[in-house]
Short mmCIF file of C-alpha atoms in Angstrom, two decimals:
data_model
loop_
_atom_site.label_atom_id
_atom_site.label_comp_id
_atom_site.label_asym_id
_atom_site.label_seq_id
_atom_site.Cartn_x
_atom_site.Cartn_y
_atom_site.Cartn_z
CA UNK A 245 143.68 143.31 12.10
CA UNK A 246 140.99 140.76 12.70
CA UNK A 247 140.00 139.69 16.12
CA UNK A 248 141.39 135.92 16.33
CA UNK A 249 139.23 132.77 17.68
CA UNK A 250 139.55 132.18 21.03
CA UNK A 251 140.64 128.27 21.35
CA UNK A 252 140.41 125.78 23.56
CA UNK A 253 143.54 124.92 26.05
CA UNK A 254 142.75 121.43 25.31
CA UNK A 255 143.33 121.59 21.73
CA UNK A 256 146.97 122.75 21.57
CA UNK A 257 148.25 120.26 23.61
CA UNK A 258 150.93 119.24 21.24
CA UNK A 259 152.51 122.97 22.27
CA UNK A 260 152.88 121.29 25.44
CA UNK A 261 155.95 118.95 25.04
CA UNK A 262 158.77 120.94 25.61
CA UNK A 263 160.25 120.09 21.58
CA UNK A 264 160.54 124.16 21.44
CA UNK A 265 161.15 126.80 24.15
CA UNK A 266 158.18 129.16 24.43
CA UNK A 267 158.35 133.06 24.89
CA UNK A 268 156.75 134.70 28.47
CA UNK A 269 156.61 138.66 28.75
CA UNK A 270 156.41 140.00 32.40
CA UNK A 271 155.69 143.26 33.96
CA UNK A 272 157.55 144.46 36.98
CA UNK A 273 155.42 146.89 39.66
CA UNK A 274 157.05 150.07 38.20
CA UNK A 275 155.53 149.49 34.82
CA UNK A 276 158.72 147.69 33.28
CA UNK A 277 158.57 144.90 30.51
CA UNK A 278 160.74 142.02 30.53
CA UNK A 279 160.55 138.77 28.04
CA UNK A 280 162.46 136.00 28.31
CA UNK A 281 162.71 132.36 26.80
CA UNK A 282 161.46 129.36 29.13
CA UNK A 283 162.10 125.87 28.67
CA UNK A 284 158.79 124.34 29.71
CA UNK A 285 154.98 124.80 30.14
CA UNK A 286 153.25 121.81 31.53
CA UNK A 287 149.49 120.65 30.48
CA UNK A 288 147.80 121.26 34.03
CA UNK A 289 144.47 120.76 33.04
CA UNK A 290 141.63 122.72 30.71
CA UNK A 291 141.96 125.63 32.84
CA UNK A 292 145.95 125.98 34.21
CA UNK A 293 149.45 125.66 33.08
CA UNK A 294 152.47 125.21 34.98
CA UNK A 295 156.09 126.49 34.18
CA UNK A 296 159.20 125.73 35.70
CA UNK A 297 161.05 127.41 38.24
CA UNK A 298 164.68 126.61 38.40
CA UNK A 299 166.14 129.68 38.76
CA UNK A 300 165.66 133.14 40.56
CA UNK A 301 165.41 135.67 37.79
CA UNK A 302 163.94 138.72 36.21
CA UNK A 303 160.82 136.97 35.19
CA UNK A 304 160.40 135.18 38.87
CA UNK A 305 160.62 138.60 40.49
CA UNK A 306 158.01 139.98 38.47
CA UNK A 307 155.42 137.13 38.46
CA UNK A 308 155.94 137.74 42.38
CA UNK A 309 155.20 141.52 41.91
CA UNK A 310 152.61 141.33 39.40
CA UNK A 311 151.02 138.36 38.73
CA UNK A 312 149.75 138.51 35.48
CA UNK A 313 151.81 137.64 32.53
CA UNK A 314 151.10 136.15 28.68
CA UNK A 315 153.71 133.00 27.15
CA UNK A 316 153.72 132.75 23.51
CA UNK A 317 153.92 128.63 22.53
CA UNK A 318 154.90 127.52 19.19
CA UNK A 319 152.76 124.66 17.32
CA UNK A 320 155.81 121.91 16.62
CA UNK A 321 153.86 120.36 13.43
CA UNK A 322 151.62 123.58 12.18
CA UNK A 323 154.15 126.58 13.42
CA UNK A 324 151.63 128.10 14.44
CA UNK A 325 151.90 130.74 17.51
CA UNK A 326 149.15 130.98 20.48
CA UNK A 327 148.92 133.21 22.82
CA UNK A 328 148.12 132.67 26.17
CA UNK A 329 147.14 134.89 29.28
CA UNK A 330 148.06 133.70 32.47
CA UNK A 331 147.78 134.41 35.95
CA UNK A 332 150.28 133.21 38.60
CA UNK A 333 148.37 130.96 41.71
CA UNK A 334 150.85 129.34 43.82
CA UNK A 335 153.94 127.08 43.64
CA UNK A 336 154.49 123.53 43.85
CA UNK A 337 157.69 121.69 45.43
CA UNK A 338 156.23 118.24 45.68
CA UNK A 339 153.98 116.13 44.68
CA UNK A 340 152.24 114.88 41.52
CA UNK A 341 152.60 117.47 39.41
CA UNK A 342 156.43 118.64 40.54
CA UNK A 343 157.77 115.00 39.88
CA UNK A 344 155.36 114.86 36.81
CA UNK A 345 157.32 118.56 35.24
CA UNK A 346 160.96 117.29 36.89
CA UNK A 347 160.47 114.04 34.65
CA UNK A 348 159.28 115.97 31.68
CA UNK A 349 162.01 118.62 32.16
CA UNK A 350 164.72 116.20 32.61
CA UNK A 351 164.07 114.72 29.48
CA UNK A 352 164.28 118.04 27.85
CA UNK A 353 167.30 119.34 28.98
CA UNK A 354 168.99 115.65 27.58
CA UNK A 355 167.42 116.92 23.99
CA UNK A 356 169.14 120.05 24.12
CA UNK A 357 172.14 120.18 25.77
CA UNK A 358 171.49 121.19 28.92
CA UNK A 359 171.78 118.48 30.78
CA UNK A 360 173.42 118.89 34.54
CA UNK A 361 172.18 123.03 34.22
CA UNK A 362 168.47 122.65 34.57
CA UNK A 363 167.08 121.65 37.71
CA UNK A 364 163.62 122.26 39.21
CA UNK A 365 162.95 124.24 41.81
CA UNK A 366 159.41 124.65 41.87
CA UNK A 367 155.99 124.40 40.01
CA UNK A 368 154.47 127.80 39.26
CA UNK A 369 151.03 127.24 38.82
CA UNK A 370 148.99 129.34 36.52
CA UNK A 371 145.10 130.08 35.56
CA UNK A 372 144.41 130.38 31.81
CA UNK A 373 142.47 133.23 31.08
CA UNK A 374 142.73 133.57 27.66
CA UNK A 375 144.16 131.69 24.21
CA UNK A 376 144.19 132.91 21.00
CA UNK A 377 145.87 131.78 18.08
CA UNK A 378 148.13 134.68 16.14
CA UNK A 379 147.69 135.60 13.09
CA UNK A 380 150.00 134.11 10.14
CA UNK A 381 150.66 131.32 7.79
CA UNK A 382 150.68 127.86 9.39
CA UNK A 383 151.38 124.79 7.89
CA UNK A 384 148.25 122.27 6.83
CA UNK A 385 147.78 120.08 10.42
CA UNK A 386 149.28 116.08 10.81
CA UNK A 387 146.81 114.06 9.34
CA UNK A 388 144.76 113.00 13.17
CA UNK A 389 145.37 109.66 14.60
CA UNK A 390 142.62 107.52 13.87
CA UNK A 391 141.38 104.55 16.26
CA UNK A 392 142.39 105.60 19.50
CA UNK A 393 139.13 105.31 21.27
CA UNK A 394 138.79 101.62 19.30
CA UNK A 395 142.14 100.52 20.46
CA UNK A 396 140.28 101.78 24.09
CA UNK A 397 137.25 99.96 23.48
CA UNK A 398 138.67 96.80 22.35
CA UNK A 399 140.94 96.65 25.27
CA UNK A 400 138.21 97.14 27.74
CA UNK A 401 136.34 94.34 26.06
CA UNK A 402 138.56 91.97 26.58
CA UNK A 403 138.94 93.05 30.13
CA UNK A 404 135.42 92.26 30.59
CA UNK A 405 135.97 88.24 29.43
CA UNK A 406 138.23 87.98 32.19
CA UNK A 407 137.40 85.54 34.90
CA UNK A 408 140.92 85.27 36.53
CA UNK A 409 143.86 87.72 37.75
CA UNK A 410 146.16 85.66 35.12
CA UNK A 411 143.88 86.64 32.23
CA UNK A 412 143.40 90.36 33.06
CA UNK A 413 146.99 90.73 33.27
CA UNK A 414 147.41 89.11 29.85
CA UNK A 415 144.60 90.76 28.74
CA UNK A 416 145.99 94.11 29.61
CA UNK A 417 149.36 93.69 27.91
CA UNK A 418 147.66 92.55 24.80
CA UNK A 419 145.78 95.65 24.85
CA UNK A 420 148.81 97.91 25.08
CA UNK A 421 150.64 95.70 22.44
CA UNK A 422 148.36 94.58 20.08
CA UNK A 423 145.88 97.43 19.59
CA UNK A 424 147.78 100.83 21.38
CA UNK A 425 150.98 99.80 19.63
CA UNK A 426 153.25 99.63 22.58
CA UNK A 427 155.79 97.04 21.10
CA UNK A 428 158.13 97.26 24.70
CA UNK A 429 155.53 96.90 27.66
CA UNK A 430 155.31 95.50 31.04
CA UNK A 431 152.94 95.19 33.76
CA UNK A 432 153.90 96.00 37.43
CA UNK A 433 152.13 95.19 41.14
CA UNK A 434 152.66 96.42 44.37
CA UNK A 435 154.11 94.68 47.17
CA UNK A 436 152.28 96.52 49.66
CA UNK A 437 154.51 94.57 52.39
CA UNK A 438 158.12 95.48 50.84
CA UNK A 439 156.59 98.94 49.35
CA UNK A 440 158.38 97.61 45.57
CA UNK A 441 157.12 96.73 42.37
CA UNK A 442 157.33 93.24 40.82
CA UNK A 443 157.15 92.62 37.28
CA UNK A 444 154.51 90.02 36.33
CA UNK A 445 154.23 90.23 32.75
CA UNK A 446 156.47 91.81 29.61
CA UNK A 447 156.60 92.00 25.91
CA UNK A 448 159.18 92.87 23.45
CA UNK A 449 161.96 92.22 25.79
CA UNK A 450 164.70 89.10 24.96
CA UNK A 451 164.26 88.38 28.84
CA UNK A 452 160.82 88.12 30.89
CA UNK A 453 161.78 89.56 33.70
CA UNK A 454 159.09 88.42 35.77
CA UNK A 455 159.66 88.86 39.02
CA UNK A 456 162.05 91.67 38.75
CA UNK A 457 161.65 94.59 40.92
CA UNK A 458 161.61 98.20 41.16
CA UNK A 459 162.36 100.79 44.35
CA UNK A 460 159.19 103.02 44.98
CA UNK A 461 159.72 106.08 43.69
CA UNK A 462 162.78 104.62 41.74
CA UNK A 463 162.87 105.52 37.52
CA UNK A 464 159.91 106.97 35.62
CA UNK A 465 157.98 103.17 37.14
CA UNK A 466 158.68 104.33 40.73
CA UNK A 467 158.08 108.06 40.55
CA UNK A 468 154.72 107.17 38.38
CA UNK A 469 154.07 104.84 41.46
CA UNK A 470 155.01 107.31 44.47
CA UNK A 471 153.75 109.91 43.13
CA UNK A 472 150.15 108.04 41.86
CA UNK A 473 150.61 110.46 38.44
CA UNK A 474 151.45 109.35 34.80
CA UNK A 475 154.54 110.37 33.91
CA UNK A 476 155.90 110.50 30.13
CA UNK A 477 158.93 111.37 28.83
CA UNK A 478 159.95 111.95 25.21
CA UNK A 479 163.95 112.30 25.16
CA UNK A 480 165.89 110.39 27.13
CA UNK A 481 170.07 109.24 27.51
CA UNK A 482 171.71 107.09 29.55
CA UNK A 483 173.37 109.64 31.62
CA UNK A 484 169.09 110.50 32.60
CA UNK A 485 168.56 109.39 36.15
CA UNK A 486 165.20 108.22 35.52
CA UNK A 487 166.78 105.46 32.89
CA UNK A 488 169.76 104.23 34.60
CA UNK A 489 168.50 104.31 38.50
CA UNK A 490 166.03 101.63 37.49
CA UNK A 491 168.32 98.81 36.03
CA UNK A 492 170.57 99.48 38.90
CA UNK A 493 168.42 100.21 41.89
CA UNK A 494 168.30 96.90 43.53
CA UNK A 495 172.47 96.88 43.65
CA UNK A 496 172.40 100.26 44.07
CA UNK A 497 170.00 101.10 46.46
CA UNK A 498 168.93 97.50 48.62
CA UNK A 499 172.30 96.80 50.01
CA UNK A 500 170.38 93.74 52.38
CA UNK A 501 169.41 91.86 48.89
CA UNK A 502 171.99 89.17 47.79
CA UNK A 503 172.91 89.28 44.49
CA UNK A 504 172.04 85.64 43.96
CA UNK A 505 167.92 86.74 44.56
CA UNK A 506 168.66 90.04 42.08
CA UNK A 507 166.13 88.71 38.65
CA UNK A 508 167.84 91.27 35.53
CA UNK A 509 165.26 94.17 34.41
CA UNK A 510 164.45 93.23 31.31
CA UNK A 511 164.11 96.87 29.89
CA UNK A 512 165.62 98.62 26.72
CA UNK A 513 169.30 98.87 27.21
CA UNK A 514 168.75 103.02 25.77
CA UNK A 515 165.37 104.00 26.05
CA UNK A 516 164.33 107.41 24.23
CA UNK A 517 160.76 107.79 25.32
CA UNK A 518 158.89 106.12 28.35
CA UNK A 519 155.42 106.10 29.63
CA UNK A 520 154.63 104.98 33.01
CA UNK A 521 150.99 105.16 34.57
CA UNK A 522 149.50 103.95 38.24
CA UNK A 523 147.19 101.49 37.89
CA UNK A 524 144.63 102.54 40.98
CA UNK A 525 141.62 101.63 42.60
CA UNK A 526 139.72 103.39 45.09
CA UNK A 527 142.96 105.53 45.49
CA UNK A 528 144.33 102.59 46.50
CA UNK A 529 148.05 101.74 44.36
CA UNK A 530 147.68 98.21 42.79
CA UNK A 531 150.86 98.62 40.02
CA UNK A 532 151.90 100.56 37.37
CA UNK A 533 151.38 100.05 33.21
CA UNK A 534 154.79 100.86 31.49
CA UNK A 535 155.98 100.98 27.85
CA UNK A 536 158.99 102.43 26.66
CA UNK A 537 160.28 102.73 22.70
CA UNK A 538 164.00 103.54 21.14
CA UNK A 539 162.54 106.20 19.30
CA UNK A 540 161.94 109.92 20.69
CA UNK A 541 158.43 111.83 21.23
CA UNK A 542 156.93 108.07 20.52
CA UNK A 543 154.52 108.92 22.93
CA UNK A 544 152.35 111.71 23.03
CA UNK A 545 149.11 112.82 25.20
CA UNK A 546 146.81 110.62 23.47
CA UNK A 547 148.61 107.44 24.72
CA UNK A 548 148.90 108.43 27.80
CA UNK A 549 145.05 108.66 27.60
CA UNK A 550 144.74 105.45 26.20
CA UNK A 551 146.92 104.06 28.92
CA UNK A 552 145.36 106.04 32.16
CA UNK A 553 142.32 104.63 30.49
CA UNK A 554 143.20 101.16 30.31
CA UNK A 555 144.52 101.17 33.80
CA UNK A 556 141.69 102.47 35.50
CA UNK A 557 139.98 99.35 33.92
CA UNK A 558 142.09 96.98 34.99
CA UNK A 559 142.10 98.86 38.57
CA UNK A 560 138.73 97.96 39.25
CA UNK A 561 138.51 94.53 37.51
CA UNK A 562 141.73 93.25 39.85
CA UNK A 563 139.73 94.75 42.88
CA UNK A 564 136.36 93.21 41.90
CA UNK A 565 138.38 89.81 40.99
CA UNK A 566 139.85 89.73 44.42
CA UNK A 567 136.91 90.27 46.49
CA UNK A 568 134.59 88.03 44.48
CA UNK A 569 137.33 84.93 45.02
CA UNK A 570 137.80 85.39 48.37
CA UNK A 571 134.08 85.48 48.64
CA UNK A 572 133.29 82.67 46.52
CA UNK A 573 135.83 80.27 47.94
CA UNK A 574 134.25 76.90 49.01
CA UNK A 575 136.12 74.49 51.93
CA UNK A 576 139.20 72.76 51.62
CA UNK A 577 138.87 69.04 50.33
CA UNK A 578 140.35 65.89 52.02
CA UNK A 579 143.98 65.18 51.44
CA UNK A 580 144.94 63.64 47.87
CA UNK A 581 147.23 60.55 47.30
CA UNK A 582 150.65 62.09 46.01
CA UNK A 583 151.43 62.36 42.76
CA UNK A 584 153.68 59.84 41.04
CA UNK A 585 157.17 61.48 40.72
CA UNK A 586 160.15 60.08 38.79
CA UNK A 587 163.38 61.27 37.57
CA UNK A 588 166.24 62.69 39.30
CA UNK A 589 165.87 64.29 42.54
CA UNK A 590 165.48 68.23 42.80
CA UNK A 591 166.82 69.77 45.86
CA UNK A 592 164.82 72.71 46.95
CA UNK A 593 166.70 75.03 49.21
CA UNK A 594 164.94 77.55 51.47
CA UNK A 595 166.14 80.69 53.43
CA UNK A 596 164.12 81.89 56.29
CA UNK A 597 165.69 84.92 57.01
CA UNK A 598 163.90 86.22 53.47
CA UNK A 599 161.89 82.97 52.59
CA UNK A 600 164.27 82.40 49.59
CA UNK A 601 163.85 79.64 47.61
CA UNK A 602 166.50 77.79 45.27
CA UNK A 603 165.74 74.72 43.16
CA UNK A 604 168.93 73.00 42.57
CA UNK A 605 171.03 75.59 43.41
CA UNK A 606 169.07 78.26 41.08
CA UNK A 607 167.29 81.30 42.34
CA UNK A 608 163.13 80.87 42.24
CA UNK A 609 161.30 83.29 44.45
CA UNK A 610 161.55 84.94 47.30
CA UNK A 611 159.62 86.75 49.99
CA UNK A 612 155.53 85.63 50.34
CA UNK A 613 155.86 83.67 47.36
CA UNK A 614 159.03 82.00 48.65
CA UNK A 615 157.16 80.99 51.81
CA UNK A 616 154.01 79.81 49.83
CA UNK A 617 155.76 77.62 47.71
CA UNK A 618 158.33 76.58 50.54
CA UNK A 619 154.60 75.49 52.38
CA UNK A 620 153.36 73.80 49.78
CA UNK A 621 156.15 71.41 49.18
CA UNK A 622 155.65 70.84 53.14
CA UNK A 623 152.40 69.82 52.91
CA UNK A 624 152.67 67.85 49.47
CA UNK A 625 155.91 65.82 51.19
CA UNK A 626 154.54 65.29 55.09
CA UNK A 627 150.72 65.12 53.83
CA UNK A 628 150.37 63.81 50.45
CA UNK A 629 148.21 67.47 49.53
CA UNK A 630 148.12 68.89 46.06
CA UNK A 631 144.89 70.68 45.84
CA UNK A 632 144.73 74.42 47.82
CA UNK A 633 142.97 77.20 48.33
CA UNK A 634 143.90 80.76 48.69
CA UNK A 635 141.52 81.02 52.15
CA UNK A 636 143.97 78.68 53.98
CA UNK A 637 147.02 80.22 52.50
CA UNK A 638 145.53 83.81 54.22
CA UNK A 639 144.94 82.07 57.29
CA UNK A 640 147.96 80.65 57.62
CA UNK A 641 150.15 83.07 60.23
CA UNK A 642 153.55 81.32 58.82
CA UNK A 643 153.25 82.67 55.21
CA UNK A 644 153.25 86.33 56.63
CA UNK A 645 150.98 88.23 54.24
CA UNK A 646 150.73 91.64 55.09
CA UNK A 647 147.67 92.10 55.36
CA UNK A 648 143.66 91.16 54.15
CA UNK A 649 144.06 93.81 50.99
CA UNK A 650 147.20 91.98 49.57
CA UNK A 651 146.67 90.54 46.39
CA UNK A 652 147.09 86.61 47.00
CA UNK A 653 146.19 85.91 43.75
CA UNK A 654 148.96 88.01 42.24
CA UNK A 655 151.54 86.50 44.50
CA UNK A 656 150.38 83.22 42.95
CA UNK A 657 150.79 84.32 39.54
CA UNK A 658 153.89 85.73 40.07
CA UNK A 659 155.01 82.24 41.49
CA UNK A 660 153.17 80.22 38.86
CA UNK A 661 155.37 82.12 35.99
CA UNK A 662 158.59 81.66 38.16
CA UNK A 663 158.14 78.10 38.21
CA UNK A 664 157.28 78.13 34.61
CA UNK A 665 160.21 79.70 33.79
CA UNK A 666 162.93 78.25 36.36
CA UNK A 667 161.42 74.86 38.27
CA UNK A 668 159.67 73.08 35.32
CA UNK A 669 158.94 69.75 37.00
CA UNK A 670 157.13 71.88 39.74
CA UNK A 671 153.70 73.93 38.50
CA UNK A 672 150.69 75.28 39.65
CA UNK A 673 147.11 75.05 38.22
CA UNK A 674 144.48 76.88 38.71
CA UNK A 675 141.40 74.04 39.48
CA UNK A 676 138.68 76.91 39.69
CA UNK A 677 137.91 80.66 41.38
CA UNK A 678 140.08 80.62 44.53
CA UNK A 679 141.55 76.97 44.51
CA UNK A 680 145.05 75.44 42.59
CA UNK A 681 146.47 72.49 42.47
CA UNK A 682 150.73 71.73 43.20
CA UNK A 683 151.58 69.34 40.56
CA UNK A 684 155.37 67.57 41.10
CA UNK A 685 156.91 65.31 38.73
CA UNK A 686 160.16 64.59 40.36
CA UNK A 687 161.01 63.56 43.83
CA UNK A 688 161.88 66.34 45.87
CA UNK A 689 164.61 67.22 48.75
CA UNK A 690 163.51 69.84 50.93
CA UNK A 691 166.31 71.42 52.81
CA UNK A 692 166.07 74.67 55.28
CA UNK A 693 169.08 76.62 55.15
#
């Protein structure tokens, strides 16, 4: 027999997503073989693997008697076998790369079966020491997919034009829908303050959802948050916590919230493969990129490149963005004569205990948005003002930003699309790089509740 080609761990990654169990053959300290089927080996990196540990077998007792051991993985396309030898390091019961393998696993056991029996215990990490393919007949190879690094390109380029938050975010969705073809996406930021996730931009939904949130650590958005990891998953039911914990979570899991402030996820009502990624800067979390399809394995590892790619763009462009406006800003101008209002009268109803706002009796905003807007109308009634800037909404103690790194700008994007899509007669415009004007068309009630 002819020595096979050793090959790269990098190039099999397909073996890598769990759509057939692989084969691992131990060897106990007396000498004695044991081989055994095992339901998942994670992509590590170039070098390491990591398989599950969920239960307290024949195989776990050897690997912690003799650390070496060698997994056979099954091409799912070619069926072709490769052969790997591995070394056992250490084990992992938290972190990136656990929640990353619990995700991954979870979805697996929903494909076959088993879900309810497998449950992760650990992360065995393992160095790669050798691969080779084994000898046989595989089938020809799935023709490659072809513009992946365009689809990259062009989305970075349009990054690039942007000159405001609004445009990078709509920039960035484009990207994922237009040219990574991500037909059910949304784009997530932090509330550092609250420690959630607001939606500020979807497509492919029948509802925007802006302004819905998500519970850190909450579905595959919060774990891919907590956790600052992409996680992908490419079976999924509805009985899969990931799925269902995020439409519910804000019933479920913020008791304090009224159900009157609760916006409706607008996700797929049976997702079969999500993709969630961090969006980060200087290790810093800013949001998360999400898409999500009705279709298993719609995903695979090269759009989850594509994606970590295009978030690390948009990472540093928000961070840039934000310290170039607050830089840039000039002084505030002289009060403005008040816009001419007519029309009925809309009663605008704010809650201090969580800065709630309603406009005529339907739910806006609430939080640091609710108490910029709830400002605003102050100052536009008692002062005649419609032209800010976001320097004297940071300085102002009464908003109750949490601090000089939160994203102003996305709060006011957030509350510009609110408005859009719930106070019409009420908008915000953006009059150049840290300044917006508060346009009213109607006469307006203010009432404190």
């Amino acid at each position: 027999m002819s020595a096979q080609p050793a090959v790269a761990l990098d190039a099999i990654r397909p073996c890598f997503e769990g759509a057939i169990p692989s084969i691992m053959a131990t060897c106990s300290a007396d000498g004695t073989p044991n081989v055994a089927y095992i339901s998942q080996v994670y992509y590590v990196d170039g070098r390491h693997v990591a398989l599950s540990f969920q239960f307290f077998n024949k195989t776990r007792a050897n690997i912690l008697a003799n650390p070496h051991a060698t997994v056979l993985l099954l091409h799912p396309v070619t069926a072709e076998f490769f052969r790997l030898q591995i070394r056992y390091l250490r084990t992992e019961t938290q972190g990136p790369l656990f929640e990353g393998m619990k995700a991954q696993l979870a979805g697996i056991a929903s494909h076959t079966g088993m879900a309810g029996v497998f449950r992760l215990l650990g992360s065995d990490v393992y160095e790669v020491t050798a691969v080779e393919a084994v000898e046989g007949s595989p089938l020809p190879p799935a023709p490659p997919r072809t513009g992946l690094l365009g689809a990259v390109r062009r989305g970075s380029e349009q990054l690039a034009r942007c000159t405001t938050l609004e445009e990078l975010l709509n920039a960035a969705l484009a990207a994922m829908t237009d040219f990574m073809g991500m037909r059910h996406a949304m784009v997530l930021l932090l509330d550092a303050g609250t420690q959630r996730l607001y939606t500020v931009a979807s497509s492919g939904y029948a509802t925007s959802g802006v302004g819905s949130e998500i519970e850190m650590g909450m579905g595959v958005i919060g774990v891919a948050a907590r956790e600052r990891t992409p996680v992908r998953i490419g079976h999924m039911n509805s009985a899969y916590l990931y799925s269902s914990a995020m439409r519910h979570s804000l019933q479920a899991n913020v008791p304090d919230l009224a159900p009157a402030t609760d916006i409706p996820y607008p996700g797929l009502p049976e997702p079969h493969s999500q993709l969630a990624v961090p969006v980060l800067s200087a290790g810093r979390l800013l949001g998360v990129l999400f898409a999500e399809s009705p279709r298993d394995l719609q995903f695979s590892y090269e759009d989850e490149d594509m994606l970590v790619s295009l978030a690390g763009h948009l990472g540093a462009a928000m961070d840039l963005m934000q310290a170039t406006t607050e830089v840039a800003e000039p002084a505030a101008p002289a009060p403005a004569p008040a816009q001419a209002t007519a029309g009925a009268a809309l009663q605008v109803r704010h809650f201090a205990v969580n800065d709630s706002v309603f406009v005529n009796g339907t739910y806006l905003i609430k939080g640091v948005a609710g108490a910029i807007i709830w400002k605003l109308l102050n100052d536009w009634r008692d002062q005649g003002r419609t032209e800010f800037s976001n320097r004297e909404l940071r300085l102002d103690a009464s908003i109750g930003l949490p601090d000089i790194t939160d994203n102003l700008e996305a709060r006011l994007v957030l509350l510009q699309r609110r408005l859009k899509e719930h106070g019409p007669h009420i908008r915000l415009e953006k009059t150049g790089r840290g300044r917006f004007r508060l346009v009213v068309q109607r006469p307006v009630e203010l009432v404190p509740a």
